Amino acid sequence: MIHIVNMIPFSLSGESSQDSEPNLAVNPAKPTDMVGTAFTAAPMGGALAPIYISTDGGNTWSLRTVVPGNGPFGTGDITVGFATTSGVLYAGTLNGSTGHLNILRTATFASTTAMTLLVDRASEDQPWVVAGSVVVGKTSKDRVYIGNNDFGQPSGHTGTVDLSLDARTAAAPAGFAPHSVERRATTGQDGPPVRLALHADGTVYAAHERWVSGSVPNITMDVVVTRDDNWGSGANPFSALVDPGDSKIGQRVATGRFIKWNAIMGQERLGGDLSIAVDPTNSSNVWIAWCDRVGGVSGTDWTLHVRRSTNRGQTWSNDVRTITNAKNPSLAVDGHGRLGLVSQQFTGSRWVTQLELTANAWSTPATVVVLHTAPSATPARTFLPYLGDYIRLLAVGTDFHGVFCGNNTPDNANFPNGVAYQRAADFTTHKLFNTNGVTQVAPSIDPFYFHWTDNPIIRGRGIVPTTPIQPIQPRTIQPVQPIHPIQPIQPIEQITPISIRPISREPIISPIGPKPGPGQGAANLHL
Amino acid sequence: MPAKSKAIPNLLRQSAFSFLGTIEHLGAATMTDVPVDGRTAIVVVEQVLHAPAAFSELANTRVTLQLAAKGVAPKVGDRAAFFANATAFGDSLALAEVGRVPAGDVESPVGATAAAGGLSPLQGFQAQIERDRLLEHAAAADAIVVGTVAKLEQATKKGLSEHDPDWWKATLDVDHVEKGNVKPGKLAVLYANSVDVQWRSSLKPKAGQGGLWMLHNSDEPLSKLAAFQVLHLDDYQPVQSLDTLRGNGS
């Protein structure tokens, strides 16, 4: 069962920015706590950029401006991750003011206090955060890994992982240090994405794209996987996997793959798509996805490939899945060993975002869920990337949680499996409105959260799934301590918060199935 | 009627949002996930005084306002002009108060606001702040010229990073030098032509574009390509801004 939510809150109904390139963190210790990110500027300006937070399992989202380095579009690249047990949130960003890599931390993700800066480093790209927790002795430690493309590394070995074995509370840099995962010659750099997969037994996989030869825009690359078997704790992390073909560290999954760097498809740029995931039930099982141009220099395609290894990355299958003209693959494996793949495919006139679930590497037809399909020509691009250079899928237990960006036109035809909007939207007229319900707002790119579970979903907006659905009460006033001369508290019954709109209390039950008609299922005019 | 509080300019500089409103409840909030104490108020917004465009239509709505920790807290029913910054955006807004002035300091007589075209009573202060900001930006410039873009050309080979600035060179026909060690005639300035998220908002001169240009020394090693660069959107101004600069002694 799928549930999809537009993450823009009602109070930001007037915005029409390109909130692209999303990311997501789900707190494994409390999966109703989530953090999302996108290219979203602080709505009222200031030095701090926002994160999206949810404390009710993704039903509702709000923003907190807590990330240092707010620029015209928020931060640059930003990704997030919760440690497994501590509830501590880690972020990797390109600071929106300086462009520097920032590694950040907060123990209170929903607070309005700025995140703590742990690392600040220039000449960087695309930080990608993965975090876990491990008990050492009797002490729980957060182990945090941040893939990045570090142009400060020597010899063009730019594919890098910053890691800390105990990042939870230590003062900056909290143990973080960069380690290149590239051991071969490059054109002077690796591709932007360095992706990670962490297993609870201490196995850490890192995937990167080694740029082997060529010059702009024609690049030839190898897809490479490195591995560490003990959390990256040794003197030379990510050295466990040696390619017998050249006896060098890093197993080449695919070689000689062609990239037309910065080619445009459906208003979006292409060039760096990569994902890796490990089976939580068996760290020997690992999956990888990437994109390249099968047609070579004269080709026009952008083809997504998925392969798997069952021996800790030493050997790999042929392609078990390909999708032509698709980008942003993101893989995750759930507690049953089932693989999830979310990607965005360009059909020539539309961007189609879909989730595929397979328990047998597509040996039999996968479960396919179209999350979103919308015209690719609108809205007009403000900047690159249009949808994002990445999206994200996570598995928590046997559930999948993910995030993508797309055209926010409120049209049920664009959401064949339903959607819930927080911002003011009329699904009958397909129009967006400001908070007053009168002023029309232009369509733009928004982030969307989605949740797949095998169990029925019974949700009401703002209500935790397992809670019986009852009329929402205004915020209860706590007994106020007499800190200051205080005014008598007014009877709570008089409060009528405008944010509580009866139409949104209607539960959405198993949105999958027949397309909701006007006024059904998906939220209509939320005012 | 112009606003009369002397505190208003400073409050405007420190706040992103101001409004005329009435305290409806104390110790309560319009959002479920913000902390509440005795200085947390639900305030009914009567009139937005200044705000980013997306928040200009919040009249007749309720917001959560964390009253400033110091000073006398207002009572339920009190009206005032509140100056604040946002701390959370959800079903409604949560704001942290920077300060407040009596409602009478910003109120216009009935009909006056409409007669003024619906403009905020703070518009005079806002215009002054905008002028001050322009003067500060001009003071930070290494040269200020009036000229027209005569030529645009790529300055360096495009880099491989997706966030490469893609440096281009604009040749200005300089008619007038207002500031700096520059002579009238041809002058090359660098700009970032990339539409990547990191550079999209930087200034991109257009062929034939004329006006006032605030130039900044190029960072090393770019100075080998051109002595000056323009990156900030405010580095270009209509030529009429020269009067503003001169009128303030620049």
PDB file of N, CA and C in Angstrom, chain A residues 9-12 14 39 43-44 62-65 72-73 77 94 112 125-126 189 192 211 216 261 269 382-384 389 434-436 439 461 475 477 480 484 487 490 494-496 498-499 501, chain B residues 16-17 24-34 36 38-39 42 52 54-55 57-58 61-62 74-76 86-93 158 160-163 195-198 200-201:
ATOM      1  N   PRO A   9       4.264  22.646   3.415  1.00  0.00           N
ATOM      2  CA  PRO A   9       3.178  22.863   4.380  1.00  0.00           C
ATOM      3  C   PRO A   9       2.235  23.983   3.948  1.00  0.00           C
ATOM      4  N   PHE A  10       1.093  23.999   4.588  1.00  0.00           N
ATOM      5  CA  PHE A  10       0.049  24.961   4.218  1.00  0.00           C
ATOM      6  C   PHE A  10       0.549  26.404   4.276  1.00  0.00           C
ATOM      7  N   SER A  11       1.338  26.726   5.288  1.00  0.00           N
ATOM      8  CA  SER A  11       1.770  28.119   5.437  1.00  0.00           C
ATOM      9  C   SER A  11       2.667  28.578   4.300  1.00  0.00           C
ATOM     10  N   LEU A  12       3.212  27.642   3.525  1.00  0.00           N
ATOM     11  CA  LEU A  12       4.048  28.012   2.380  1.00  0.00           C
ATOM     12  C   LEU A  12       3.282  27.856   1.067  1.00  0.00           C
ATOM     13  N   GLY A  14       2.023  29.902  -0.737  1.00  0.00           N
ATOM     14  CA  GLY A  14       2.330  30.963  -1.702  1.00  0.00           C
ATOM     15  C   GLY A  14       3.627  30.780  -2.445  1.00  0.00           C
ATOM     16  N   PHE A  39      16.300  21.722  -2.353  1.00  0.00           N
ATOM     17  CA  PHE A  39      16.810  23.077  -2.604  1.00  0.00           C
ATOM     18  C   PHE A  39      15.709  24.065  -2.230  1.00  0.00           C
ATOM     19  N   PRO A  43      12.300  30.456   3.944  1.00  0.00           N
ATOM     20  CA  PRO A  43      11.163  31.182   3.358  1.00  0.00           C
ATOM     21  C   PRO A  43      11.127  32.666   3.695  1.00  0.00           C
ATOM     22  N   MET A  44      11.718  33.029   4.818  1.00  0.00           N
ATOM     23  CA  MET A  44      11.760  34.456   5.163  1.00  0.00           C
ATOM     24  C   MET A  44      13.186  34.977   5.192  1.00  0.00           C
ATOM     25  N   SER A  62       6.620  20.025   8.348  1.00  0.00           N
ATOM     26  CA  SER A  62       6.829  21.447   8.572  1.00  0.00           C
ATOM     27  C   SER A  62       8.314  21.741   8.407  1.00  0.00           C
ATOM     28  N   LEU A  63       8.661  23.008   8.402  1.00  0.00           N
ATOM     29  CA  LEU A  63      10.048  23.405   8.163  1.00  0.00           C
ATOM     30  C   LEU A  63      10.661  23.999   9.419  1.00  0.00           C
ATOM     31  N   ARG A  64      11.952  23.713   9.609  1.00  0.00           N
ATOM     32  CA  ARG A  64      12.755  24.349  10.644  1.00  0.00           C
ATOM     33  C   ARG A  64      13.991  24.941   9.964  1.00  0.00           C
ATOM     34  N   THR A  65      14.264  26.182  10.203  1.00  0.00           N
ATOM     35  CA  THR A  65      15.451  26.802   9.615  1.00  0.00           C
ATOM     36  C   THR A  65      16.609  26.617  10.581  1.00  0.00           C
ATOM     37  N   PRO A  72      20.546  31.591  -2.044  1.00  0.00           N
ATOM     38  CA  PRO A  72      19.327  31.931  -2.790  1.00  0.00           C
ATOM     39  C   PRO A  72      18.387  30.746  -2.952  1.00  0.00           C
ATOM     40  N   PHE A  73      18.934  29.532  -2.941  1.00  0.00           N
ATOM     41  CA  PHE A  73      18.083  28.341  -3.050  1.00  0.00           C
ATOM     42  C   PHE A  73      18.286  27.416  -1.844  1.00  0.00           C
ATOM     43  N   ASP A  77      23.988  21.157  -2.440  1.00  0.00           N
ATOM     44  CA  ASP A  77      23.648  19.749  -2.204  1.00  0.00           C
ATOM     45  C   ASP A  77      23.514  19.486  -0.698  1.00  0.00           C
ATOM     46  N   LEU A  94      26.580  21.274   0.901  1.00  0.00           N
ATOM     47  CA  LEU A  94      27.444  22.308   0.342  1.00  0.00           C
ATOM     48  C   LEU A  94      26.826  23.615   0.822  1.00  0.00           C
ATOM     49  N   THR A 112      14.421  24.333  16.991  1.00  0.00           N
ATOM     50  CA  THR A 112      14.728  25.479  16.146  1.00  0.00           C
ATOM     51  C   THR A 112      16.155  25.964  16.368  1.00  0.00           C
ATOM     52  N   ASP A 125      32.022  18.273  -3.491  1.00  0.00           N
ATOM     53  CA  ASP A 125      30.758  18.082  -4.187  1.00  0.00           C
ATOM     54  C   ASP A 125      30.005  16.889  -3.594  1.00  0.00           C
ATOM     55  N   GLN A 126      28.718  16.998  -3.649  1.00  0.00           N
ATOM     56  CA  GLN A 126      27.724  15.946  -3.427  1.00  0.00           C
ATOM     57  C   GLN A 126      27.955  15.070  -2.189  1.00  0.00           C
ATOM     58  N   GLN A 189      39.691  13.432 -12.031  1.00  0.00           N
ATOM     59  CA  GLN A 189      38.646  13.384 -11.004  1.00  0.00           C
ATOM     60  C   GLN A 189      37.778  12.169 -11.234  1.00  0.00           C
ATOM     61  N   PRO A 192      30.687  12.700  -9.745  1.00  0.00           N
ATOM     62  CA  PRO A 192      30.216  13.311  -8.494  1.00  0.00           C
ATOM     63  C   PRO A 192      29.699  12.332  -7.444  1.00  0.00           C
ATOM     64  N   TRP A 211      36.242   8.086 -13.420  1.00  0.00           N
ATOM     65  CA  TRP A 211      36.320   8.664 -14.756  1.00  0.00           C
ATOM     66  C   TRP A 211      37.665   8.260 -15.350  1.00  0.00           C
ATOM     67  N   VAL A 216      35.376  16.824 -21.514  1.00  0.00           N
ATOM     68  CA  VAL A 216      34.007  17.346 -21.576  1.00  0.00           C
ATOM     69  C   VAL A 216      33.544  17.470 -23.025  1.00  0.00           C
ATOM     70  N   TRP A 261      28.348  14.076 -20.551  1.00  0.00           N
ATOM     71  CA  TRP A 261      28.255  14.900 -19.341  1.00  0.00           C
ATOM     72  C   TRP A 261      27.383  16.123 -19.573  1.00  0.00           C
ATOM     73  N   ARG A 269      19.560  17.753 -16.329  1.00  0.00           N
ATOM     74  CA  ARG A 269      20.902  17.383 -16.755  1.00  0.00           C
ATOM     75  C   ARG A 269      21.174  15.914 -16.383  1.00  0.00           C
ATOM     76  N   THR A 382      14.177  26.647 -13.467  1.00  0.00           N
ATOM     77  CA  THR A 382      14.839  27.833 -12.913  1.00  0.00           C
ATOM     78  C   THR A 382      16.347  27.645 -12.940  1.00  0.00           C
ATOM     79  N   PHE A 383      16.772  26.470 -12.544  1.00  0.00           N
ATOM     80  CA  PHE A 383      18.213  26.170 -12.496  1.00  0.00           C
ATOM     81  C   PHE A 383      18.391  24.672 -12.695  1.00  0.00           C
ATOM     82  N   LEU A 384      19.627  24.260 -12.791  1.00  0.00           N
ATOM     83  CA  LEU A 384      19.959  22.824 -12.822  1.00  0.00           C
ATOM     84  C   LEU A 384      20.480  22.410 -11.453  1.00  0.00           C
ATOM     85  N   ASP A 389      19.809  15.818  -8.828  1.00  0.00           N
ATOM     86  CA  ASP A 389      20.819  14.854  -9.238  1.00  0.00           C
ATOM     87  C   ASP A 389      20.652  13.540  -8.471  1.00  0.00           C
ATOM     88  N   ASN A 434      -2.599  30.602  -2.787  1.00  0.00           N
ATOM     89  CA  ASN A 434      -1.949  31.068  -1.563  1.00  0.00           C
ATOM     90  C   ASN A 434      -2.862  30.752  -0.375  1.00  0.00           C
ATOM     91  N   THR A 435      -2.403  31.081   0.806  1.00  0.00           N
ATOM     92  CA  THR A 435      -3.142  30.710   2.014  1.00  0.00           C
ATOM     93  C   THR A 435      -4.533  31.327   2.083  1.00  0.00           C
ATOM     94  N   ASN A 436      -4.740  32.403   1.347  1.00  0.00           N
ATOM     95  CA  ASN A 436      -6.066  33.046   1.394  1.00  0.00           C
ATOM     96  C   ASN A 436      -7.076  32.325   0.516  1.00  0.00           C
ATOM     97  N   THR A 439      -5.674  33.930  -4.155  1.00  0.00           N
ATOM     98  CA  THR A 439      -4.575  34.261  -5.056  1.00  0.00           C
ATOM     99  C   THR A 439      -3.975  32.994  -5.643  1.00  0.00           C
ATOM    100  N   ARG A 461      -4.914  13.134   8.083  1.00  0.00           N
ATOM    101  CA  ARG A 461      -3.887  14.165   8.056  1.00  0.00           C
ATOM    102  C   ARG A 461      -3.586  14.633   9.477  1.00  0.00           C
ATOM    103  N   ARG A 475      -4.196  22.512  20.411  1.00  0.00           N
ATOM    104  CA  ARG A 475      -3.083  22.244  21.301  1.00  0.00           C
ATOM    105  C   ARG A 475      -3.490  22.493  22.745  1.00  0.00           C
ATOM    106  N   ILE A 477      -3.202  23.447  26.433  1.00  0.00           N
ATOM    107  CA  ILE A 477      -2.361  24.380  27.167  1.00  0.00           C
ATOM    108  C   ILE A 477      -1.825  23.689  28.411  1.00  0.00           C
ATOM    109  N   VAL A 480       1.033  26.550  33.216  1.00  0.00           N
ATOM    110  CA  VAL A 480       2.124  27.500  33.021  1.00  0.00           C
ATOM    111  C   VAL A 480       2.754  27.834  34.364  1.00  0.00           C
ATOM    112  N   HIS A 484       6.993  34.529  34.953  1.00  0.00           N
ATOM    113  CA  HIS A 484       6.802  35.963  34.827  1.00  0.00           C
ATOM    114  C   HIS A 484       5.384  36.277  35.266  1.00  0.00           C
ATOM    115  N   GLN A 487      -0.664  36.226  32.500  1.00  0.00           N
ATOM    116  CA  GLN A 487      -2.072  36.554  32.305  1.00  0.00           C
ATOM    117  C   GLN A 487      -2.910  35.302  32.486  1.00  0.00           C
ATOM    118  N   GLN A 490      -6.704  31.727  28.764  1.00  0.00           N
ATOM    119  CA  GLN A 490      -8.048  31.737  28.208  1.00  0.00           C
ATOM    120  C   GLN A 490      -8.539  30.309  28.039  1.00  0.00           C
ATOM    121  N   GLN A 494     -12.000  28.236  23.239  1.00  0.00           N
ATOM    122  CA  GLN A 494     -12.192  29.382  22.354  1.00  0.00           C
ATOM    123  C   GLN A 494     -11.215  29.383  21.182  1.00  0.00           C
ATOM    124  N   ILE A 495     -10.204  28.549  21.291  1.00  0.00           N
ATOM    125  CA  ILE A 495      -9.204  28.571  20.230  1.00  0.00           C
ATOM    126  C   ILE A 495      -9.742  27.860  18.999  1.00  0.00           C
ATOM    127  N   THR A 496      -9.568  28.486  17.882  1.00  0.00           N
ATOM    128  CA  THR A 496      -9.956  27.850  16.625  1.00  0.00           C
ATOM    129  C   THR A 496      -8.810  28.006  15.636  1.00  0.00           C
ATOM    130  N   ILE A 498      -6.629  28.059  12.634  1.00  0.00           N
ATOM    131  CA  ILE A 498      -7.045  27.991  11.232  1.00  0.00           C
ATOM    132  C   ILE A 498      -6.439  26.800  10.525  1.00  0.00           C
ATOM    133  N   SER A 499      -5.374  26.249  11.138  1.00  0.00           N
ATOM    134  CA  SER A 499      -4.684  25.189  10.420  1.00  0.00           C
ATOM    135  C   SER A 499      -5.467  23.877  10.424  1.00  0.00           C
ATOM    136  N   ARG A 501      -8.366  21.922   9.307  1.00  0.00           N
ATOM    137  CA  ARG A 501      -9.399  22.043   8.296  1.00  0.00           C
ATOM    138  C   ARG A 501     -10.127  20.705   8.195  1.00  0.00           C
TER     139      ARG A 501
ATOM    140  N   ALA B  16      12.149  39.803   9.487  1.00  0.00           N
ATOM    141  CA  ALA B  16      11.713  39.497   8.122  1.00  0.00           C
ATOM    142  C   ALA B  16      10.221  39.695   7.948  1.00  0.00           C
ATOM    143  N   PHE B  17       9.525  39.870   9.066  1.00  0.00           N
ATOM    144  CA  PHE B  17       8.061  39.881   9.012  1.00  0.00           C
ATOM    145  C   PHE B  17       7.546  40.821  10.091  1.00  0.00           C
ATOM    146  N   GLU B  24      -4.524  36.972  21.065  1.00  0.00           N
ATOM    147  CA  GLU B  24      -5.786  36.261  21.293  1.00  0.00           C
ATOM    148  C   GLU B  24      -5.689  35.288  22.468  1.00  0.00           C
ATOM    149  N   HIS B  25      -4.541  34.614  22.579  1.00  0.00           N
ATOM    150  CA  HIS B  25      -4.343  33.668  23.685  1.00  0.00           C
ATOM    151  C   HIS B  25      -2.889  33.726  24.111  1.00  0.00           C
ATOM    152  N   LEU B  26      -2.637  33.467  25.367  1.00  0.00           N
ATOM    153  CA  LEU B  26      -1.277  33.298  25.879  1.00  0.00           C
ATOM    154  C   LEU B  26      -1.136  31.861  26.382  1.00  0.00           C
ATOM    155  N   GLY B  27       0.072  31.330  26.259  1.00  0.00           N
ATOM    156  CA  GLY B  27       0.287  29.951  26.669  1.00  0.00           C
ATOM    157  C   GLY B  27      -0.337  28.957  25.711  1.00  0.00           C
ATOM    158  N   ALA B  28      -0.370  29.291  24.447  1.00  0.00           N
ATOM    159  CA  ALA B  28      -0.984  28.421  23.453  1.00  0.00           C
ATOM    160  C   ALA B  28      -0.322  28.649  22.109  1.00  0.00           C
ATOM    161  N   ALA B  29      -0.528  27.702  21.206  1.00  0.00           N
ATOM    162  CA  ALA B  29       0.099  27.790  19.894  1.00  0.00           C
ATOM    163  C   ALA B  29      -0.851  27.298  18.824  1.00  0.00           C
ATOM    164  N   THR B  30      -0.615  27.753  17.607  1.00  0.00           N
ATOM    165  CA  THR B  30      -1.424  27.295  16.479  1.00  0.00           C
ATOM    166  C   THR B  30      -0.840  26.048  15.836  1.00  0.00           C
ATOM    167  N   MET B  31       0.347  25.639  16.274  1.00  0.00           N
ATOM    168  CA  MET B  31       1.001  24.454  15.719  1.00  0.00           C
ATOM    169  C   MET B  31       1.218  23.441  16.838  1.00  0.00           C
ATOM    170  N   THR B  32       1.184  22.172  16.473  1.00  0.00           N
ATOM    171  CA  THR B  32       1.242  21.132  17.496  1.00  0.00           C
ATOM    172  C   THR B  32       2.665  20.779  17.912  1.00  0.00           C
ATOM    173  N   ASP B  33       3.648  21.136  17.105  1.00  0.00           N
ATOM    174  CA  ASP B  33       4.995  20.649  17.395  1.00  0.00           C
ATOM    175  C   ASP B  33       5.980  21.755  17.720  1.00  0.00           C
ATOM    176  N   VAL B  34       5.481  22.840  18.301  1.00  0.00           N
ATOM    177  CA  VAL B  34       6.391  23.881  18.780  1.00  0.00           C
ATOM    178  C   VAL B  34       6.256  23.979  20.298  1.00  0.00           C
ATOM    179  N   VAL B  36       5.682  25.374  23.967  1.00  0.00           N
ATOM    180  CA  VAL B  36       4.745  26.386  24.469  1.00  0.00           C
ATOM    181  C   VAL B  36       5.092  26.733  25.904  1.00  0.00           C
ATOM    182  N   GLY B  38       4.637  30.352  28.879  1.00  0.00           N
ATOM    183  CA  GLY B  38       3.769  31.479  29.197  1.00  0.00           C
ATOM    184  C   GLY B  38       3.920  32.655  28.262  1.00  0.00           C
ATOM    185  N   ARG B  39       4.997  32.686  27.512  1.00  0.00           N
ATOM    186  CA  ARG B  39       5.201  33.793  26.572  1.00  0.00           C
ATOM    187  C   ARG B  39       4.958  33.356  25.120  1.00  0.00           C
ATOM    188  N   ILE B  42      -0.906  33.169  20.724  1.00  0.00           N
ATOM    189  CA  ILE B  42      -1.610  33.119  19.436  1.00  0.00           C
ATOM    190  C   ILE B  42      -2.045  34.553  19.138  1.00  0.00           C
ATOM    191  N   PRO B  52       8.090  38.781   2.993  1.00  0.00           N
ATOM    192  CA  PRO B  52       8.320  38.252   1.650  1.00  0.00           C
ATOM    193  C   PRO B  52       6.979  38.046   0.941  1.00  0.00           C
ATOM    194  N   ALA B  54       5.452  35.769  -0.564  1.00  0.00           N
ATOM    195  CA  ALA B  54       4.629  34.577  -0.319  1.00  0.00           C
ATOM    196  C   ALA B  54       3.838  34.674   0.982  1.00  0.00           C
ATOM    197  N   PHE B  55       4.183  35.633   1.835  1.00  0.00           N
ATOM    198  CA  PHE B  55       3.502  35.765   3.130  1.00  0.00           C
ATOM    199  C   PHE B  55       2.732  37.080   3.249  1.00  0.00           C
ATOM    200  N   GLU B  57      -0.207  37.721   2.361  1.00  0.00           N
ATOM    201  CA  GLU B  57      -1.666  37.598   2.428  1.00  0.00           C
ATOM    202  C   GLU B  57      -2.127  36.867   3.692  1.00  0.00           C
ATOM    203  N   LEU B  58      -1.476  37.160   4.783  1.00  0.00           N
ATOM    204  CA  LEU B  58      -1.798  36.473   6.030  1.00  0.00           C
ATOM    205  C   LEU B  58      -2.784  37.249   6.907  1.00  0.00           C
ATOM    206  N   THR B  61      -5.523  35.830   9.672  1.00  0.00           N
ATOM    207  CA  THR B  61      -5.120  34.488  10.087  1.00  0.00           C
ATOM    208  C   THR B  61      -4.485  34.576  11.477  1.00  0.00           C
ATOM    209  N   ARG B  62      -4.215  33.413  12.056  1.00  0.00           N
ATOM    210  CA  ARG B  62      -3.584  33.363  13.365  1.00  0.00           C
ATOM    211  C   ARG B  62      -2.186  32.789  13.229  1.00  0.00           C
ATOM    212  N   PRO B  74       2.621  41.442  26.607  1.00  0.00           N
ATOM    213  CA  PRO B  74       1.300  42.026  26.393  1.00  0.00           C
ATOM    214  C   PRO B  74       0.220  41.133  26.986  1.00  0.00           C
ATOM    215  N   LYS B  75      -0.939  41.679  27.132  1.00  0.00           N
ATOM    216  CA  LYS B  75      -2.083  40.946  27.659  1.00  0.00           C
ATOM    217  C   LYS B  75      -2.976  40.503  26.507  1.00  0.00           C
ATOM    218  N   VAL B  76      -3.808  39.545  26.818  1.00  0.00           N
ATOM    219  CA  VAL B  76      -4.797  39.130  25.823  1.00  0.00           C
ATOM    220  C   VAL B  76      -5.655  40.334  25.452  1.00  0.00           C
ATOM    221  N   ALA B  86      10.730  34.071  11.538  1.00  0.00           N
ATOM    222  CA  ALA B  86      10.067  32.771  11.593  1.00  0.00           C
ATOM    223  C   ALA B  86      10.995  31.709  12.165  1.00  0.00           C
ATOM    224  N   THR B  87      10.432  30.804  12.948  1.00  0.00           N
ATOM    225  CA  THR B  87      11.194  29.665  13.460  1.00  0.00           C
ATOM    226  C   THR B  87      10.668  28.349  12.918  1.00  0.00           C
ATOM    227  N   ALA B  88       9.421  28.310  12.518  1.00  0.00           N
ATOM    228  CA  ALA B  88       8.850  27.079  11.972  1.00  0.00           C
ATOM    229  C   ALA B  88       7.704  27.421  11.032  1.00  0.00           C
ATOM    230  N   PHE B  89       7.591  26.602   9.988  1.00  0.00           N
ATOM    231  CA  PHE B  89       6.547  26.785   8.979  1.00  0.00           C
ATOM    232  C   PHE B  89       5.776  25.474   8.867  1.00  0.00           C
ATOM    233  N   GLY B  90       4.549  25.477   9.281  1.00  0.00           N
ATOM    234  CA  GLY B  90       3.744  24.265   9.186  1.00  0.00           C
ATOM    235  C   GLY B  90       2.351  24.620   8.714  1.00  0.00           C
ATOM    236  N   ASP B  91       1.344  24.105   9.411  1.00  0.00           N
ATOM    237  CA  ASP B  91      -0.011  24.515   9.089  1.00  0.00           C
ATOM    238  C   ASP B  91      -0.161  26.022   9.232  1.00  0.00           C
ATOM    239  N   SER B  92       0.555  26.573  10.202  1.00  0.00           N
ATOM    240  CA  SER B  92       0.626  28.031  10.303  1.00  0.00           C
ATOM    241  C   SER B  92       2.085  28.378  10.565  1.00  0.00           C
ATOM    242  N   LEU B  93       2.308  29.615  10.983  1.00  0.00           N
ATOM    243  CA  LEU B  93       3.676  30.074  11.217  1.00  0.00           C
ATOM    244  C   LEU B  93       3.969  30.135  12.700  1.00  0.00           C
ATOM    245  N   LYS B 158      35.074  25.070 -19.885  1.00  0.00           N
ATOM    246  CA  LYS B 158      34.130  24.683 -18.844  1.00  0.00           C
ATOM    247  C   LYS B 158      34.696  23.521 -18.036  1.00  0.00           C
ATOM    248  N   LEU B 160      34.703  20.277 -15.209  1.00  0.00           N
ATOM    249  CA  LEU B 160      33.940  19.033 -15.161  1.00  0.00           C
ATOM    250  C   LEU B 160      32.968  18.969 -13.996  1.00  0.00           C
ATOM    251  N   SER B 161      33.185  19.783 -12.996  1.00  0.00           N
ATOM    252  CA  SER B 161      32.269  19.728 -11.865  1.00  0.00           C
ATOM    253  C   SER B 161      30.892  20.213 -12.276  1.00  0.00           C
ATOM    254  N   GLU B 162      29.864  19.545 -11.755  1.00  0.00           N
ATOM    255  CA  GLU B 162      28.506  20.005 -12.042  1.00  0.00           C
ATOM    256  C   GLU B 162      28.268  21.399 -11.487  1.00  0.00           C
ATOM    257  N   HIS B 163      29.080  21.789 -10.519  1.00  0.00           N
ATOM    258  CA  HIS B 163      28.936  23.120  -9.924  1.00  0.00           C
ATOM    259  C   HIS B 163      29.985  24.089 -10.452  1.00  0.00           C
ATOM    260  N   VAL B 195      24.103  27.806 -15.015  1.00  0.00           N
ATOM    261  CA  VAL B 195      22.745  27.813 -14.464  1.00  0.00           C
ATOM    262  C   VAL B 195      22.597  26.736 -13.393  1.00  0.00           C
ATOM    263  N   ASP B 196      23.714  26.199 -12.933  1.00  0.00           N
ATOM    264  CA  ASP B 196      23.679  25.270 -11.801  1.00  0.00           C
ATOM    265  C   ASP B 196      23.148  25.993 -10.564  1.00  0.00           C
ATOM    266  N   VAL B 197      22.575  25.233  -9.670  1.00  0.00           N
ATOM    267  CA  VAL B 197      21.964  25.814  -8.467  1.00  0.00           C
ATOM    268  C   VAL B 197      22.923  26.723  -7.706  1.00  0.00           C
ATOM    269  N   GLN B 198      24.202  26.405  -7.768  1.00  0.00           N
ATOM    270  CA  GLN B 198      25.161  27.198  -6.997  1.00  0.00           C
ATOM    271  C   GLN B 198      25.421  28.570  -7.608  1.00  0.00           C
ATOM    272  N   ARG B 200      23.107  29.998 -10.236  1.00  0.00           N
ATOM    273  CA  ARG B 200      21.979  30.513 -11.005  1.00  0.00           C
ATOM    274  C   ARG B 200      21.601  31.928 -10.610  1.00  0.00           C
ATOM    275  N   SER B 201      21.782  32.258  -9.367  1.00  0.00           N
ATOM    276  CA  SER B 201      21.332  33.574  -8.912  1.00  0.00           C
ATOM    277  C   SER B 201      22.409  34.635  -9.061  1.00  0.00           C
TER     278      SER B 201
END
